[in-house]
mmCIF file of C-alpha atoms and ligand atoms in Angstrom:
data_model
loop_
_atom_site.group_PDB
_atom_site.id
_atom_site.type_symbol
_atom_site.label_atom_id
_atom_site.label_comp_id
_atom_site.label_asym_id
_atom_site.label_seq_id
_atom_site.Cartn_x
_atom_site.Cartn_y
_atom_site.Cartn_z
ATOM 1 C CA MET A 1033 -0.017 0.004 -0.014
ATOM 2 C CA SER A 1034 1.265 3.518 -0.651
ATOM 3 C CA GLU A 1035 1.983 6.017 1.969
ATOM 4 C CA SER A 1036 -0.520 8.728 2.272
ATOM 5 C CA SER A 1037 -0.299 12.232 4.084
ATOM 6 C CA PRO A 1038 -3.324 14.781 4.130
ATOM 7 C CA GLU A 1039 -1.521 16.742 1.338
ATOM 8 C CA SER A 1040 -1.868 13.423 -0.929
ATOM 9 C CA PRO A 1041 -4.808 11.670 -0.149
ATOM 10 C CA PRO A 1042 -4.866 7.746 -1.182
ATOM 11 C CA ASP A 1043 -6.556 7.160 -4.699
ATOM 12 C CA ALA A 1044 -9.362 5.670 -3.468
ATOM 13 C CA LEU A 1045 -10.246 9.274 -1.966
ATOM 14 C CA ARG A 1046 -9.010 10.990 -5.147
ATOM 15 C CA ALA A 1047 -11.535 9.118 -7.082
ATOM 16 C CA PHE A 1048 -14.236 11.309 -5.251
ATOM 17 C CA ARG A 1049 -12.969 14.568 -6.300
ATOM 18 C CA LEU A 1050 -15.002 16.867 -8.765
ATOM 19 C CA ASP A 1051 -12.307 19.219 -9.673
ATOM 20 C CA GLY A 1052 -12.985 20.975 -12.855
ATOM 21 C CA ARG A 1053 -16.482 19.674 -13.198
ATOM 22 C CA VAL A 1054 -19.885 21.874 -13.532
ATOM 23 C CA ALA A 1055 -22.841 20.667 -11.683
ATOM 24 C CA ILE A 1056 -26.203 21.627 -11.728
ATOM 25 C CA VAL A 1057 -28.299 20.940 -8.307
ATOM 26 C CA THR A 1058 -32.136 21.556 -8.429
ATOM 27 C CA GLY A 1059 -33.909 22.150 -5.052
ATOM 28 C CA ALA A 1060 -30.632 23.861 -3.459
ATOM 29 C CA SER A 1061 -32.435 26.521 -1.697
ATOM 30 C CA SER A 1062 -33.215 24.345 1.492
ATOM 31 C CA GLY A 1063 -32.674 20.705 2.942
ATOM 32 C CA LEU A 1064 -31.038 17.881 0.818
ATOM 33 C CA GLY A 1065 -30.602 20.089 -2.124
ATOM 34 C CA GLU A 1066 -28.637 22.846 -0.328
ATOM 35 C CA GLY A 1067 -26.533 19.990 1.432
ATOM 36 C CA ILE A 1068 -25.836 18.295 -1.850
ATOM 37 C CA ALA A 1069 -24.850 21.716 -3.506
ATOM 38 C CA ARG A 1070 -22.265 22.275 -0.660
ATOM 39 C CA GLY A 1071 -21.040 18.769 -0.821
ATOM 40 C CA LEU A 1072 -20.032 18.853 -4.480
ATOM 41 C CA ALA A 1073 -18.686 22.446 -4.312
ATOM 42 C CA SER A 1074 -16.464 20.920 -1.420
ATOM 43 C CA ALA A 1075 -15.145 18.305 -3.647
ATOM 44 C CA GLY A 1076 -14.076 20.827 -6.033
ATOM 45 C CA ALA A 1077 -17.266 21.241 -8.691
ATOM 46 C CA ARG A 1078 -18.559 24.312 -9.663
ATOM 47 C CA VAL A 1079 -22.113 24.299 -8.782
ATOM 48 C CA ALA A 1080 -25.053 26.225 -10.222
ATOM 49 C CA VAL A 1081 -27.892 25.859 -7.637
ATOM 50 C CA VAL A 1082 -31.471 25.937 -8.967
ATOM 51 C CA ALA A 1083 -34.860 27.084 -7.140
ATOM 52 C CA ARG A 1084 -37.532 29.481 -6.779
ATOM 53 C CA ARG A 1085 -36.136 31.450 -3.835
ATOM 54 C CA ARG A 1086 -33.797 33.396 -5.272
ATOM 55 C CA ASP A 1087 -32.521 35.392 -2.161
ATOM 56 C CA ARG A 1088 -31.231 32.077 -0.815
ATOM 57 C CA LEU A 1089 -29.888 30.728 -3.847
ATOM 58 C CA GLY A 1090 -27.977 33.908 -4.207
ATOM 59 C CA LYS A 1091 -26.268 33.746 -0.656
ATOM 60 C CA LEU A 1092 -25.516 29.994 -1.211
ATOM 61 C CA ALA A 1093 -23.941 30.788 -4.296
ATOM 62 C CA GLU A 1094 -21.752 33.332 -3.145
ATOM 63 C CA GLN A 1095 -20.481 31.057 -0.305
ATOM 64 C CA ILE A 1096 -19.547 28.115 -2.704
ATOM 65 C CA GLY A 1097 -18.340 30.164 -5.614
ATOM 66 C CA GLY A 1098 -21.235 28.812 -7.715
ATOM 67 C CA LEU A 1099 -24.027 30.448 -9.797
ATOM 68 C CA ALA A 1100 -27.718 31.028 -8.677
ATOM 69 C CA VAL A 1101 -30.379 29.947 -11.420
ATOM 70 C CA GLY A 1102 -33.793 31.085 -10.219
ATOM 71 C CA ALA A 1103 -36.727 29.053 -11.789
ATOM 72 C CA ASP A 1104 -40.040 27.475 -10.789
ATOM 73 C CA LEU A 1105 -39.428 23.880 -12.094
ATOM 74 C CA GLY A 1106 -43.397 23.420 -12.404
ATOM 75 C CA ASP A 1107 -43.264 25.599 -15.343
ATOM 76 C CA ALA A 1108 -41.967 23.821 -18.422
ATOM 77 C CA ASP A 1109 -40.507 27.297 -20.095
ATOM 78 C CA GLN A 1110 -38.610 28.025 -16.898
ATOM 79 C CA VAL A 1111 -37.242 24.614 -16.959
ATOM 80 C CA ALA A 1112 -36.095 24.672 -20.474
ATOM 81 C CA GLY A 1113 -34.196 27.918 -19.539
ATOM 82 C CA VAL A 1114 -32.019 26.280 -16.783
ATOM 83 C CA VAL A 1115 -29.383 24.149 -18.665
ATOM 84 C CA PRO A 1116 -28.589 27.247 -21.313
ATOM 85 C CA ALA A 1117 -28.322 29.461 -18.358
ATOM 86 C CA VAL A 1118 -25.790 27.194 -16.649
ATOM 87 C CA ALA A 1119 -23.830 26.138 -19.926
ATOM 88 C CA GLU A 1120 -23.617 30.246 -20.469
ATOM 89 C CA GLY A 1121 -22.610 31.151 -16.999
ATOM 90 C CA LEU A 1122 -20.394 28.192 -15.849
ATOM 91 C CA GLY A 1123 -19.835 26.130 -18.970
ATOM 92 C CA PRO A 1124 -21.094 22.772 -19.947
ATOM 93 C CA PRO A 1125 -22.628 20.493 -16.974
ATOM 94 C CA THR A 1126 -21.402 17.305 -16.646
ATOM 95 C CA ILE A 1127 -23.432 16.586 -13.329
ATOM 96 C CA LEU A 1128 -26.792 17.035 -12.868
ATOM 97 C CA VAL A 1129 -28.869 16.351 -9.400
ATOM 98 C CA ASN A 1130 -32.609 16.536 -9.414
ATOM 99 C CA ALA A 1131 -33.407 17.322 -5.971
ATOM 100 C CA ALA A 1132 -36.375 19.726 -6.125
ATOM 101 C CA GLY A 1133 -39.652 17.999 -5.032
ATOM 102 C CA ALA A 1134 -42.859 18.552 -3.096
ATOM 103 C CA LEU A 1135 -45.551 16.643 -1.821
ATOM 104 C CA LEU A 1136 -48.111 18.932 -3.293
ATOM 105 C CA SER A 1137 -51.261 16.933 -3.045
ATOM 106 C CA PRO A 1138 -51.465 15.332 0.546
ATOM 107 C CA ASP A 1139 -55.089 14.346 0.209
ATOM 108 C CA LYS A 1140 -56.395 10.450 0.543
ATOM 109 C CA ALA A 1141 -55.967 9.007 -2.851
ATOM 110 C CA GLU A 1142 -59.633 8.991 -3.621
ATOM 111 C CA ASP A 1143 -59.846 12.690 -2.844
ATOM 112 C CA GLU A 1144 -56.604 13.783 -5.013
ATOM 113 C CA SER A 1145 -57.553 16.202 -7.809
ATOM 114 C CA LEU A 1146 -56.372 15.757 -11.475
ATOM 115 C CA ASP A 1147 -54.563 19.172 -11.026
ATOM 116 C CA GLY A 1148 -52.821 18.205 -7.576
ATOM 117 C CA ILE A 1149 -51.755 14.877 -9.671
ATOM 118 C CA ARG A 1150 -50.499 16.778 -12.789
ATOM 119 C CA ARG A 1151 -48.474 19.374 -10.620
ATOM 120 C CA THR A 1152 -47.115 16.886 -8.575
ATOM 121 C CA LEU A 1153 -45.805 14.636 -11.546
ATOM 122 C CA ASP A 1154 -44.901 17.817 -13.410
ATOM 123 C CA LEU A 1155 -42.525 18.867 -10.567
ATOM 124 C CA ASN A 1156 -41.162 15.528 -9.234
ATOM 125 C CA LEU A 1157 -40.858 13.461 -12.548
ATOM 126 C CA VAL A 1158 -41.465 15.527 -15.855
ATOM 127 C CA ALA A 1159 -38.850 18.516 -14.637
ATOM 128 C CA PRO A 1160 -36.085 15.744 -13.911
ATOM 129 C CA PHE A 1161 -36.629 14.194 -17.118
ATOM 130 C CA ARG A 1162 -36.639 17.131 -19.196
ATOM 131 C CA LEU A 1163 -33.525 18.493 -17.499
ATOM 132 C CA ALA A 1164 -31.760 14.998 -18.221
ATOM 133 C CA GLN A 1165 -32.751 15.560 -21.896
ATOM 134 C CA ASP A 1166 -31.113 19.095 -21.698
ATOM 135 C CA VAL A 1167 -27.906 18.044 -20.063
ATOM 136 C CA PHE A 1168 -27.500 15.049 -22.156
ATOM 137 C CA PRO A 1169 -25.620 16.657 -25.204
ATOM 138 C CA HIS A 1170 -23.443 18.519 -23.106
ATOM 139 C CA MET A 1171 -22.469 15.341 -21.415
ATOM 140 C CA ARG A 1172 -21.962 13.299 -24.560
ATOM 141 C CA ASP A 1173 -20.052 16.084 -26.088
ATOM 142 C CA ALA A 1174 -17.884 15.993 -22.578
ATOM 143 C CA GLY A 1175 -17.296 12.158 -23.128
ATOM 144 C CA GLY A 1176 -19.377 11.515 -20.241
ATOM 145 C CA GLY A 1177 -21.407 12.504 -17.084
ATOM 146 C CA ALA A 1178 -23.630 11.730 -13.965
ATOM 147 C CA ILE A 1179 -27.263 12.362 -13.284
ATOM 148 C CA VAL A 1180 -28.751 11.663 -9.980
ATOM 149 C CA HIS A 1181 -32.213 11.986 -9.256
ATOM 150 C CA ILE A 1182 -33.649 12.179 -5.581
ATOM 151 C CA SER A 1183 -36.474 9.995 -5.022
ATOM 152 C CA SER A 1184 -37.759 8.756 -1.663
ATOM 153 C CA ILE A 1185 -38.680 5.430 -0.095
ATOM 154 C CA SER A 1186 -42.260 6.612 -0.715
ATOM 155 C CA GLY A 1187 -43.283 4.482 -3.593
ATOM 156 C CA ARG A 1188 -41.280 1.642 -2.872
ATOM 157 C CA VAL A 1189 -43.408 1.264 0.245
ATOM 158 C CA GLY A 1190 -46.466 2.959 1.622
ATOM 159 C CA ILE A 1191 -46.427 5.415 4.274
ATOM 160 C CA PRO A 1192 -49.122 4.633 6.705
ATOM 161 C CA GLY A 1193 -50.717 7.919 7.915
ATOM 162 C CA ILE A 1194 -49.349 10.493 5.590
ATOM 163 C CA PRO A 1195 -51.293 10.118 2.264
ATOM 164 C CA GLN A 1196 -49.378 10.840 -0.785
ATOM 165 C CA ALA A 1197 -50.257 8.492 -3.430
ATOM 166 C CA SER A 1198 -49.165 11.001 -6.375
ATOM 167 C CA TYR A 1199 -45.900 11.872 -4.770
ATOM 168 C CA ALA A 1200 -45.223 8.166 -4.418
ATOM 169 C CA ALA A 1201 -46.037 7.529 -8.113
ATOM 170 C CA SER A 1202 -43.732 10.492 -9.196
ATOM 171 C CA LYS A 1203 -40.885 9.282 -7.040
ATOM 172 C CA LEU A 1204 -41.198 5.557 -8.270
ATOM 173 C CA GLY A 1205 -41.416 6.921 -11.523
ATOM 174 C CA LEU A 1206 -37.879 8.297 -11.291
ATOM 175 C CA SER A 1207 -36.433 4.902 -10.796
ATOM 176 C CA GLY A 1208 -37.950 3.570 -13.809
ATOM 177 C CA LEU A 1209 -36.725 6.568 -15.705
ATOM 178 C CA THR A 1210 -33.382 5.971 -14.204
ATOM 179 C CA SER A 1211 -33.240 2.462 -15.604
ATOM 180 C CA GLU A 1212 -34.347 3.475 -18.959
ATOM 181 C CA LEU A 1213 -31.916 6.288 -19.489
ATOM 182 C CA ALA A 1214 -28.967 4.314 -17.898
ATOM 183 C CA VAL A 1215 -29.507 1.754 -20.579
ATOM 184 C CA GLN A 1216 -30.015 4.252 -23.564
ATOM 185 C CA TRP A 1217 -26.865 6.326 -22.301
ATOM 186 C CA ALA A 1218 -24.291 4.063 -21.120
ATOM 187 C CA ARG A 1219 -22.609 3.972 -24.608
ATOM 188 C CA HIS A 1220 -21.912 7.670 -24.025
ATOM 189 C CA ARG A 1221 -20.730 6.927 -20.385
ATOM 190 C CA VAL A 1222 -23.532 8.936 -19.273
ATOM 191 C CA ARG A 1223 -24.597 7.344 -15.730
ATOM 192 C CA VAL A 1224 -27.945 8.014 -14.304
ATOM 193 C CA ASN A 1225 -28.990 6.694 -10.898
ATOM 194 C CA THR A 1226 -31.293 7.563 -8.168
ATOM 195 C CA VAL A 1227 -30.925 8.128 -4.528
ATOM 196 C CA ALA A 1228 -33.871 7.196 -2.372
ATOM 197 C CA PRO A 1229 -33.910 8.756 1.142
ATOM 198 C CA GLY A 1230 -36.006 7.772 4.040
ATOM 199 C CA PHE A 1231 -36.822 10.520 6.611
ATOM 200 C CA PHE A 1232 -34.479 13.235 6.957
ATOM 201 C CA ARG A 1233 -34.943 16.699 8.847
ATOM 202 C CA SER A 1234 -35.726 19.420 6.397
ATOM 203 C CA GLU A 1235 -38.403 22.019 6.001
ATOM 204 C CA ILE A 1236 -41.084 19.399 4.754
ATOM 205 C CA THR A 1237 -40.503 17.168 7.620
ATOM 206 C CA GLU A 1238 -39.692 19.540 10.238
ATOM 207 C CA ASP A 1239 -43.071 18.982 12.046
ATOM 208 C CA LEU A 1240 -42.746 15.207 12.035
ATOM 209 C CA PHE A 1241 -39.080 15.740 14.101
ATOM 210 C CA GLU A 1242 -40.669 18.201 16.182
ATOM 211 C CA ASN A 1243 -43.842 16.478 17.262
ATOM 212 C CA GLU A 1244 -43.303 13.976 20.222
ATOM 213 C CA ARG A 1245 -45.406 11.376 18.776
ATOM 214 C CA SER A 1246 -44.587 11.482 15.430
ATOM 215 C CA ARG A 1247 -40.736 11.671 16.347
ATOM 216 C CA ALA A 1248 -41.583 8.365 18.605
ATOM 217 C CA TRP A 1249 -42.960 6.850 15.380
ATOM 218 C CA LEU A 1250 -40.033 7.499 13.281
ATOM 219 C CA SER A 1251 -37.688 5.988 15.895
ATOM 220 C CA ARG A 1252 -39.866 2.892 16.075
ATOM 221 C CA ASN A 1253 -39.693 2.230 12.490
ATOM 222 C CA THR A 1254 -35.914 2.967 12.006
ATOM 223 C CA PRO A 1255 -34.147 0.101 12.570
ATOM 224 C CA LEU A 1256 -30.775 2.141 13.048
ATOM 225 C CA PRO A 1257 -30.684 4.126 16.624
ATOM 226 C CA ILE A 1258 -29.303 7.249 14.844
ATOM 227 C CA ASP A 1259 -30.777 10.150 12.700
ATOM 228 C CA GLY A 1260 -29.786 10.617 9.186
ATOM 229 C CA THR A 1261 -27.804 13.495 8.834
ATOM 230 C CA PRO A 1262 -26.443 15.424 5.526
ATOM 231 C CA ALA A 1263 -23.324 13.692 5.382
ATOM 232 C CA ASP A 1264 -25.544 10.516 4.834
ATOM 233 C CA TYR A 1265 -26.592 11.468 1.515
ATOM 234 C CA VAL A 1266 -24.057 13.548 0.488
ATOM 235 C CA GLY A 1267 -21.741 10.838 0.498
ATOM 236 C CA ALA A 1268 -23.935 8.787 -1.648
ATOM 237 C CA VAL A 1269 -24.362 11.473 -3.998
ATOM 238 C CA LEU A 1270 -20.526 12.109 -4.442
ATOM 239 C CA TRP A 1271 -19.925 8.319 -4.860
ATOM 240 C CA LEU A 1272 -22.396 8.184 -7.881
ATOM 241 C CA THR A 1273 -21.222 11.431 -9.551
ATOM 242 C CA SER A 1274 -17.542 11.073 -9.255
ATOM 243 C CA GLU A 1275 -14.942 8.546 -10.829
ATOM 244 C CA ALA A 1276 -15.334 6.789 -7.470
ATOM 245 C CA GLY A 1277 -18.916 5.302 -8.957
ATOM 246 C CA ARG A 1278 -17.934 4.978 -12.588
ATOM 247 C CA TYR A 1279 -19.000 1.441 -12.987
ATOM 248 C CA VAL A 1280 -22.470 2.102 -11.123
ATOM 249 C CA THR A 1281 -25.610 3.002 -13.354
ATOM 250 C CA GLY A 1282 -29.277 2.287 -13.395
ATOM 251 C CA GLN A 1283 -29.499 2.068 -9.667
ATOM 252 C CA THR A 1284 -31.425 3.370 -6.899
ATOM 253 C CA ILE A 1285 -29.895 3.401 -3.666
ATOM 254 C CA VAL A 1286 -32.049 3.554 -0.528
ATOM 255 C CA ILE A 1287 -30.575 5.622 2.302
ATOM 256 C CA ASP A 1288 -33.059 4.953 5.213
ATOM 257 C CA GLY A 1289 -31.657 3.903 8.493
ATOM 258 C CA GLY A 1290 -33.279 0.282 7.579
ATOM 259 C CA TRP A 1291 -36.959 1.756 7.289
ATOM 260 C CA THR A 1292 -37.462 -0.630 4.256
ATOM 261 C CA ALA A 1293 -35.292 -3.690 5.182
ATOM 262 C CA ARG A 1294 -38.158 -4.622 7.736
HETATM 263 N N1 NAP B 845 -36.562 15.324 3.818
HETATM 264 C C1 NAP B 845 -36.857 14.075 3.670
HETATM 265 O O1 NAP B 845 -36.887 13.041 4.627
HETATM 266 C C2 NAP B 845 -37.290 13.426 2.340
HETATM 267 C C3 NAP B 845 -37.318 11.949 2.253
HETATM 268 C C4 NAP B 845 -37.326 11.469 0.934
HETATM 269 C C5 NAP B 845 -37.288 12.574 -0.218
HETATM 270 N N2 NAP B 845 -37.011 13.593 -0.134
HETATM 271 C C6 NAP B 845 -36.910 14.533 -1.261
HETATM 272 O O2 NAP B 845 -35.575 15.282 -1.098
HETATM 273 C C7 NAP B 845 -35.839 16.416 -1.824
HETATM 274 C C8 NAP B 845 -35.753 17.470 -1.136
HETATM 275 O O3 NAP B 845 -36.441 17.618 -0.224
HETATM 276 P P1 NAP B 845 -35.979 18.325 1.123
HETATM 277 O O4 NAP B 845 -36.732 17.309 2.180
HETATM 278 O O5 NAP B 845 -34.751 18.774 1.115
HETATM 279 O O6 NAP B 845 -37.297 19.636 1.111
HETATM 280 P P2 NAP B 845 -36.965 21.173 1.194
HETATM 281 O O7 NAP B 845 -36.253 21.474 2.134
HETATM 282 O O8 NAP B 845 -38.802 21.328 1.238
HETATM 283 O O9 NAP B 845 -36.713 21.501 -0.264
HETATM 284 C C9 NAP B 845 -37.082 21.464 -1.261
HETATM 285 C C10 NAP B 845 -36.461 22.191 -2.555
HETATM 286 O O10 NAP B 845 -37.250 21.898 -3.537
HETATM 287 C C11 NAP B 845 -37.590 23.233 -4.290
HETATM 288 N N3 NAP B 845 -38.547 23.099 -4.984
HETATM 289 C C12 NAP B 845 -39.938 23.044 -4.614
HETATM 290 N N4 NAP B 845 -40.855 23.357 -5.565
HETATM 291 C C13 NAP B 845 -40.092 24.001 -6.549
HETATM 292 C C14 NAP B 845 -40.390 24.612 -7.939
HETATM 293 N N5 NAP B 845 -41.828 24.418 -8.111
HETATM 294 N N6 NAP B 845 -39.374 24.658 -8.348
HETATM 295 C C15 NAP B 845 -38.166 24.694 -8.216
HETATM 296 N N7 NAP B 845 -37.574 24.310 -6.698
HETATM 297 C C16 NAP B 845 -38.818 23.811 -5.994
HETATM 298 C C17 NAP B 845 -37.298 23.943 -2.943
HETATM 299 O O11 NAP B 845 -37.173 25.410 -3.017
HETATM 300 P P3 NAP B 845 -37.844 26.889 -3.499
HETATM 301 O O12 NAP B 845 -39.014 26.517 -2.665
HETATM 302 O O13 NAP B 845 -36.707 27.849 -3.317
HETATM 303 O O14 NAP B 845 -38.253 26.811 -4.981
HETATM 304 C C18 NAP B 845 -36.365 23.565 -2.074
HETATM 305 O O15 NAP B 845 -35.076 24.119 -2.524
HETATM 306 C C19 NAP B 845 -37.317 16.297 -2.630
HETATM 307 O O16 NAP B 845 -37.315 15.877 -3.926
HETATM 308 C C20 NAP B 845 -38.026 15.205 -1.897
HETATM 309 O O17 NAP B 845 -39.265 14.705 -2.209
HETATM 310 C C21 NAP B 845 -36.902 14.172 1.144
#
């Protein structure tokens, strides 16, 4: 084994570096997307951060030396503007992380409106697909790239007490999209994977973690006796977007403390 020092990391660690890469992270104004944007930047990538809240994006972009791109990803025209803006501002992107998402229609399945179902699919499934289409030519021309969708354990299993049928359908749809794009684009060395988180503290789960009863329910249903932290999903995204994950494509990686293993 070769010697290593902090100045010269072993090859295994160097494979996680993203120096010189341009990355797009959607949903970066809070929660998982923000953690992922910070993680990719710390590994050397120049990161374009995308969401609706431009003030937050501006601050984050300043801190990580990236680019803020304000866009409502529920709007097809605004989705179409994202990749050209990044290519012009930072250069051709070779990493795309689709983390923007929301549970827009938290009604019982039998009561979900057509509008709620469509808005959920547009944001959680159609926008990631369209962004993947838009980055593909840049990745092909660069000789490769990595796309990671952030889905959910919802869809893989039902979650009792929190109705989310269209959300679940949109999230499991990302896994189907992942396998198909991975196979179609493998010959261009464009890899496509999905990370499916369990419950992590963020704006959408804040109430669950704050309320004593739901907190106990989360603990009861999570075999590992610890809370997940940003490091737990950032590590997976770094692996999948860097050379460390160069032989991995078409997969859905579940990070849930064992929730779905029961
Ligand atoms: N936290 C969890 O336990 C958990 C579990 C499983 C899956 N997930 C998934 O992880 C991803 C991030 O969620 P989070 O927990 O970090 O929640 P969050 O803190 O609410 O973050 C959601 C992000 O999506 C962005 N977003 C929402 N609607 C958008 C729109 N129309 N256009 C553009 N951006 C939009 C939000 O930014 P703006 O409001 O500024 O637009 C925000 O940056 C989501 O896809 C979620 O489904 C989270």
